[in-house]
């Protein structure tokens, strides 16, 4: 049983090290001072890179993640819904009601408006 685990770990290590070696051997090389810059775009930065961001961007990202995770939870539920019957239907109904209340709250607060 441990032989399988050791084989998998060794295979993973060999593949990762092999990928690094191949990339180092055949990858393009470019050595210049611009490579040492924090943001490599060819344009020198002006001012400080620590600029304040509008909170709306963060709220929008959090809402996106919330509804993205909703779909992640809906897929396993859809796979086993026949096995659990009405209990699964009630559970997912409650889950969706909570999400709809969250969406309504965000909508009312204006988190979905792009300004």
Short mmCIF file of N, CA and C in Angstrom, two decimals:
data_model
loop_
_atom_site.label_atom_id
_atom_site.label_comp_id
_atom_site.label_asym_id
_atom_site.label_seq_id
_atom_site.Cartn_x
_atom_site.Cartn_y
_atom_site.Cartn_z
N UNK A 1 0.82 -1.19 0.00
CA UNK A 1 0.00 0.00 0.00
C UNK A 1 0.87 1.26 0.00
N UNK A 2 1.93 1.25 0.79
CA UNK A 2 2.82 2.41 0.84
C UNK A 2 3.63 2.55 -0.45
N UNK A 3 3.79 1.44 -1.17
CA UNK A 3 4.54 1.50 -2.43
C UNK A 3 3.83 2.39 -3.44
N UNK A 4 2.52 2.36 -3.45
CA UNK A 4 1.75 3.20 -4.37
C UNK A 4 1.93 4.67 -4.03
N UNK A 5 1.87 5.01 -2.75
CA UNK A 5 2.05 6.40 -2.31
C UNK A 5 3.46 6.88 -2.64
N UNK A 6 4.45 6.07 -2.37
CA UNK A 6 5.84 6.44 -2.68
C UNK A 6 6.03 6.61 -4.18
N UNK A 7 5.41 5.73 -4.97
CA UNK A 7 5.51 5.85 -6.42
C UNK A 7 4.89 7.14 -6.92
N UNK A 8 3.73 7.50 -6.40
CA UNK A 8 3.07 8.73 -6.82
C UNK A 8 3.90 9.95 -6.45
N UNK A 9 4.42 10.00 -5.23
CA UNK A 9 5.23 11.14 -4.79
C UNK A 9 6.51 11.24 -5.61
N UNK A 10 7.19 10.13 -5.84
CA UNK A 10 8.41 10.17 -6.64
C UNK A 10 8.13 10.59 -8.08
N UNK A 11 7.04 10.10 -8.65
CA UNK A 11 6.67 10.50 -10.01
C UNK A 11 6.40 12.00 -10.07
N UNK A 12 5.70 12.53 -9.08
CA UNK A 12 5.42 13.96 -9.05
C UNK A 12 6.71 14.77 -8.95
N UNK A 13 7.62 14.35 -8.09
CA UNK A 13 8.90 15.07 -7.93
C UNK A 13 9.70 15.02 -9.22
N UNK A 14 9.77 13.87 -9.85
CA UNK A 14 10.53 13.73 -11.10
C UNK A 14 9.92 14.58 -12.21
N UNK A 15 8.60 14.59 -12.31
CA UNK A 15 7.96 15.39 -13.35
C UNK A 15 8.17 16.89 -13.14
N UNK A 16 8.06 17.34 -11.90
CA UNK A 16 8.27 18.77 -11.62
C UNK A 16 9.72 19.16 -11.87
N UNK A 17 10.65 18.39 -11.38
CA UNK A 17 12.07 18.70 -11.62
C UNK A 17 12.40 18.63 -13.11
N UNK A 18 11.83 17.66 -13.81
CA UNK A 18 12.04 17.56 -15.25
C UNK A 18 11.51 18.77 -15.99
N UNK A 19 10.35 19.27 -15.58
CA UNK A 19 9.79 20.47 -16.21
C UNK A 19 10.69 21.68 -15.97
N UNK A 20 11.23 21.82 -14.76
CA UNK A 20 12.15 22.92 -14.46
C UNK A 20 13.42 22.83 -15.31
N UNK A 21 13.98 21.65 -15.41
CA UNK A 21 15.22 21.48 -16.17
C UNK A 21 14.98 21.76 -17.65
N UNK A 22 13.91 21.25 -18.21
CA UNK A 22 13.61 21.49 -19.63
C UNK A 22 13.36 22.97 -19.88
N UNK A 23 12.64 23.63 -19.00
CA UNK A 23 12.38 25.06 -19.16
C UNK A 23 13.68 25.86 -19.08
N UNK A 24 14.57 25.46 -18.21
CA UNK A 24 15.85 26.17 -18.06
C UNK A 24 16.73 25.95 -19.30
N UNK A 25 16.67 24.76 -19.87
CA UNK A 25 17.51 24.45 -21.03
C UNK A 25 17.02 25.11 -22.32
N UNK A 26 15.71 25.07 -22.57
CA UNK A 26 15.21 25.56 -23.87
C UNK A 26 14.46 26.88 -23.78
N UNK A 27 14.31 27.43 -22.59
CA UNK A 27 13.58 28.69 -22.44
C UNK A 27 14.39 29.88 -22.94
N UNK A 28 13.71 30.93 -23.41
CA UNK A 28 14.43 32.14 -23.86
C UNK A 28 15.06 32.86 -22.67
N UNK A 29 16.19 33.47 -22.96
CA UNK A 29 16.89 34.20 -21.91
C UNK A 29 17.00 35.66 -22.31
N UNK A 30 16.68 36.53 -21.39
CA UNK A 30 16.78 37.96 -21.61
C UNK A 30 17.25 38.61 -20.32
N UNK A 31 18.48 39.11 -20.34
CA UNK A 31 19.04 39.73 -19.15
C UNK A 31 19.19 41.22 -19.42
N UNK A 32 18.38 42.02 -18.77
CA UNK A 32 18.50 43.48 -18.88
C UNK A 32 17.97 44.11 -17.59
N UNK A 33 18.26 45.38 -17.38
CA UNK A 33 17.85 46.03 -16.13
C UNK A 33 16.33 46.08 -15.94
N UNK A 34 15.59 46.08 -17.03
CA UNK A 34 14.13 46.18 -16.92
C UNK A 34 13.55 44.93 -16.25
N UNK A 35 14.23 43.79 -16.39
CA UNK A 35 13.75 42.56 -15.76
C UNK A 35 13.72 42.68 -14.24
N UNK A 36 14.55 43.55 -13.69
CA UNK A 36 14.58 43.73 -12.24
C UNK A 36 13.53 44.68 -11.72
N UNK A 37 12.78 45.33 -12.60
CA UNK A 37 11.75 46.26 -12.18
C UNK A 37 10.56 45.50 -11.58
N UNK A 38 9.85 46.15 -10.64
CA UNK A 38 8.70 45.48 -10.04
C UNK A 38 7.59 45.18 -11.04
N UNK A 39 7.40 46.06 -12.01
CA UNK A 39 6.34 45.86 -13.00
C UNK A 39 6.96 46.01 -14.37
N UNK A 40 7.11 44.90 -15.07
CA UNK A 40 7.81 44.89 -16.34
C UNK A 40 6.83 45.16 -17.48
N UNK A 41 6.76 46.41 -17.92
CA UNK A 41 5.89 46.73 -19.06
C UNK A 41 6.63 47.62 -20.06
N UNK A 42 7.81 48.05 -19.73
CA UNK A 42 8.56 48.90 -20.64
C UNK A 42 8.36 50.38 -20.38
N UNK A 43 7.41 50.73 -19.52
CA UNK A 43 7.14 52.13 -19.22
C UNK A 43 7.55 52.38 -17.77
N UNK A 44 8.39 53.38 -17.53
CA UNK A 44 8.77 53.67 -16.14
C UNK A 44 7.54 54.11 -15.33
N UNK A 45 7.51 53.72 -14.07
CA UNK A 45 6.38 54.09 -13.23
C UNK A 45 6.46 55.54 -12.83
N UNK A 46 5.29 56.14 -12.63
CA UNK A 46 5.20 57.52 -12.15
C UNK A 46 4.49 57.52 -10.82
N UNK A 47 5.06 58.14 -9.85
CA UNK A 47 4.43 58.21 -8.54
C UNK A 47 4.55 56.91 -7.77
N UNK A 48 3.73 56.82 -6.74
CA UNK A 48 3.76 55.65 -5.87
C UNK A 48 2.88 54.55 -6.45
N UNK A 49 3.29 53.33 -6.24
CA UNK A 49 2.47 52.21 -6.70
C UNK A 49 1.39 51.85 -5.68
N UNK A 50 1.43 52.45 -4.52
CA UNK A 50 0.42 52.19 -3.49
C UNK A 50 -0.69 53.21 -3.63
N UNK A 51 -1.61 52.94 -4.54
CA UNK A 51 -2.73 53.85 -4.77
C UNK A 51 -3.98 53.28 -4.10
N UNK A 52 -4.82 54.15 -3.54
CA UNK A 52 -6.06 53.64 -2.93
C UNK A 52 -7.02 53.15 -4.01
N UNK A 53 -7.67 52.03 -3.74
CA UNK A 53 -8.64 51.46 -4.67
C UNK A 53 -10.04 51.69 -4.13
N UNK A 54 -10.98 51.87 -5.03
CA UNK A 54 -12.36 52.05 -4.62
C UNK A 54 -12.90 50.75 -4.04
N UNK A 55 -13.65 50.84 -2.96
CA UNK A 55 -14.16 49.64 -2.28
C UNK A 55 -15.15 48.87 -3.15
N UNK A 56 -15.74 49.53 -4.14
CA UNK A 56 -16.69 48.86 -5.03
C UNK A 56 -16.07 47.70 -5.78
N UNK A 57 -14.80 47.80 -6.13
CA UNK A 57 -14.12 46.70 -6.81
C UNK A 57 -14.06 45.46 -5.92
N UNK A 58 -13.77 45.68 -4.64
CA UNK A 58 -13.68 44.56 -3.71
C UNK A 58 -15.06 43.93 -3.48
N UNK A 59 -16.08 44.78 -3.34
CA UNK A 59 -17.43 44.26 -3.15
C UNK A 59 -17.88 43.45 -4.35
N UNK A 60 -17.58 43.96 -5.53
CA UNK A 60 -17.96 43.25 -6.75
C UNK A 60 -17.25 41.89 -6.82
N UNK A 61 -15.98 41.86 -6.46
CA UNK A 61 -15.22 40.60 -6.48
C UNK A 61 -15.76 39.62 -5.45
N UNK A 62 -16.12 40.10 -4.27
CA UNK A 62 -16.67 39.22 -3.25
C UNK A 62 -18.01 38.65 -3.69
N UNK A 63 -18.84 39.48 -4.31
CA UNK A 63 -20.13 38.98 -4.81
C UNK A 63 -19.92 37.95 -5.91
N UNK A 64 -18.96 38.18 -6.78
CA UNK A 64 -18.67 37.21 -7.82
C UNK A 64 -18.25 35.88 -7.20
N UNK A 65 -17.37 35.93 -6.21
CA UNK A 65 -16.93 34.70 -5.56
C UNK A 65 -18.08 34.00 -4.85
N UNK A 66 -18.96 34.78 -4.24
CA UNK A 66 -20.09 34.18 -3.53
C UNK A 66 -20.97 33.39 -4.49
N UNK A 67 -21.28 33.95 -5.65
CA UNK A 67 -22.14 33.24 -6.58
C UNK A 67 -21.39 32.18 -7.37
N UNK A 68 -20.09 32.32 -7.47
CA UNK A 68 -19.29 31.27 -8.09
C UNK A 68 -19.25 30.05 -7.19
N UNK A 69 -19.10 30.27 -5.90
CA UNK A 69 -19.09 29.16 -4.95
C UNK A 69 -20.48 28.52 -4.87
N UNK A 70 -21.52 29.31 -5.09
CA UNK A 70 -22.87 28.75 -5.12
C UNK A 70 -22.96 27.64 -6.18
N UNK A 71 -22.43 27.89 -7.35
CA UNK A 71 -22.50 26.87 -8.39
C UNK A 71 -21.65 25.65 -8.04
N UNK A 72 -20.57 25.87 -7.31
CA UNK A 72 -19.74 24.75 -6.89
C UNK A 72 -20.52 23.85 -5.92
N UNK A 73 -21.35 24.45 -5.07
CA UNK A 73 -22.15 23.67 -4.14
C UNK A 73 -23.39 23.07 -4.80
N UNK A 74 -23.87 23.69 -5.86
CA UNK A 74 -25.06 23.16 -6.52
C UNK A 74 -24.77 21.89 -7.31
N UNK A 75 -23.59 21.75 -7.85
CA UNK A 75 -23.28 20.57 -8.67
C UNK A 75 -23.33 19.26 -7.87
N UNK A 76 -22.67 19.14 -6.71
CA UNK A 76 -22.78 17.89 -5.96
C UNK A 76 -24.21 17.61 -5.50
N UNK A 77 -24.95 18.68 -5.18
CA UNK A 77 -26.34 18.50 -4.79
C UNK A 77 -27.15 17.90 -5.94
N UNK A 78 -26.93 18.39 -7.15
CA UNK A 78 -27.67 17.89 -8.30
C UNK A 78 -27.34 16.42 -8.58
N UNK A 79 -26.14 16.00 -8.23
CA UNK A 79 -25.75 14.61 -8.47
C UNK A 79 -26.48 13.65 -7.53
N UNK A 80 -26.71 14.06 -6.28
CA UNK A 80 -27.28 13.15 -5.29
C UNK A 80 -28.71 13.48 -4.90
N UNK A 81 -29.37 14.38 -5.61
CA UNK A 81 -30.71 14.82 -5.20
C UNK A 81 -31.72 13.67 -5.20
N UNK A 82 -31.61 12.72 -6.10
CA UNK A 82 -32.57 11.61 -6.14
C UNK A 82 -32.41 10.68 -4.94
N UNK A 83 -31.22 10.57 -4.42
CA UNK A 83 -30.98 9.67 -3.29
C UNK A 83 -31.58 10.21 -1.99
N UNK A 84 -31.58 11.52 -1.83
CA UNK A 84 -32.03 12.11 -0.57
C UNK A 84 -33.47 12.61 -0.61
N UNK A 85 -34.06 12.72 -1.77
CA UNK A 85 -35.47 13.08 -1.90
C UNK A 85 -35.80 14.49 -1.47
N UNK A 86 -36.90 14.62 -0.72
CA UNK A 86 -37.41 15.95 -0.38
C UNK A 86 -36.51 16.68 0.62
N UNK A 87 -35.74 15.96 1.42
CA UNK A 87 -34.82 16.62 2.36
C UNK A 87 -33.77 17.43 1.60
N UNK A 88 -33.29 16.88 0.50
CA UNK A 88 -32.30 17.61 -0.31
C UNK A 88 -32.94 18.82 -0.95
N UNK A 89 -34.19 18.69 -1.38
CA UNK A 89 -34.88 19.81 -2.00
C UNK A 89 -35.09 20.94 -1.00
N UNK A 90 -35.47 20.61 0.22
CA UNK A 90 -35.65 21.64 1.25
C UNK A 90 -34.32 22.31 1.61
N UNK A 91 -33.28 21.52 1.69
CA UNK A 91 -31.97 22.06 2.04
C UNK A 91 -31.48 23.04 0.97
N UNK A 92 -31.58 22.65 -0.28
CA UNK A 92 -31.09 23.55 -1.34
C UNK A 92 -32.02 24.75 -1.49
N UNK A 93 -33.30 24.56 -1.18
CA UNK A 93 -34.22 25.71 -1.20
C UNK A 93 -33.80 26.75 -0.17
N UNK A 94 -33.46 26.30 1.04
CA UNK A 94 -32.99 27.22 2.08
C UNK A 94 -31.69 27.89 1.65
N UNK A 95 -30.80 27.12 1.06
CA UNK A 95 -29.52 27.66 0.58
C UNK A 95 -29.76 28.77 -0.46
N UNK A 96 -30.66 28.52 -1.40
CA UNK A 96 -30.94 29.51 -2.44
C UNK A 96 -31.65 30.74 -1.88
N UNK A 97 -32.52 30.56 -0.87
CA UNK A 97 -33.19 31.70 -0.25
C UNK A 97 -32.16 32.61 0.43
N UNK A 98 -31.20 32.01 1.13
CA UNK A 98 -30.15 32.80 1.78
C UNK A 98 -29.35 33.58 0.72
N UNK A 99 -29.03 32.93 -0.40
CA UNK A 99 -28.29 33.62 -1.45
C UNK A 99 -29.11 34.73 -2.10
N UNK A 100 -30.40 34.52 -2.28
CA UNK A 100 -31.24 35.57 -2.86
C UNK A 100 -31.33 36.76 -1.91
N UNK A 101 -31.43 36.50 -0.60
CA UNK A 101 -31.42 37.61 0.36
C UNK A 101 -30.09 38.36 0.31
N UNK A 102 -29.00 37.63 0.17
CA UNK A 102 -27.69 38.28 0.04
C UNK A 102 -27.60 39.13 -1.21
N UNK A 103 -28.12 38.63 -2.32
CA UNK A 103 -28.14 39.40 -3.57
C UNK A 103 -29.01 40.63 -3.43
N UNK A 104 -30.18 40.49 -2.82
CA UNK A 104 -31.08 41.64 -2.63
C UNK A 104 -30.42 42.70 -1.75
N UNK A 105 -29.73 42.27 -0.71
CA UNK A 105 -29.04 43.21 0.16
C UNK A 105 -27.95 43.97 -0.60
N UNK A 106 -27.15 43.22 -1.38
CA UNK A 106 -26.08 43.87 -2.15
C UNK A 106 -26.66 44.81 -3.19
N UNK A 107 -27.74 44.42 -3.81
CA UNK A 107 -28.37 45.27 -4.82
C UNK A 107 -28.89 46.55 -4.19
N UNK A 108 -29.53 46.42 -3.01
CA UNK A 108 -30.08 47.59 -2.33
C UNK A 108 -28.98 48.54 -1.87
N UNK A 109 -27.85 47.98 -1.45
CA UNK A 109 -26.73 48.82 -1.00
C UNK A 109 -25.97 49.44 -2.17
N UNK A 110 -26.24 49.00 -3.41
CA UNK A 110 -25.57 49.57 -4.57
C UNK A 110 -24.25 48.93 -4.90
N UNK A 111 -23.99 47.74 -4.38
CA UNK A 111 -22.71 47.08 -4.64
C UNK A 111 -22.59 46.60 -6.07
N UNK A 112 -23.70 46.48 -6.78
CA UNK A 112 -23.65 45.99 -8.16
C UNK A 112 -23.57 47.13 -9.18
N UNK A 113 -23.61 48.36 -8.72
CA UNK A 113 -23.51 49.51 -9.63
C UNK A 113 -22.05 49.81 -9.90
N UNK A 114 -21.68 49.87 -11.16
CA UNK A 114 -20.30 50.13 -11.55
C UNK A 114 -20.13 51.62 -11.78
N UNK A 115 -19.38 52.28 -10.93
CA UNK A 115 -19.21 53.75 -11.03
C UNK A 115 -17.80 54.09 -11.40
#
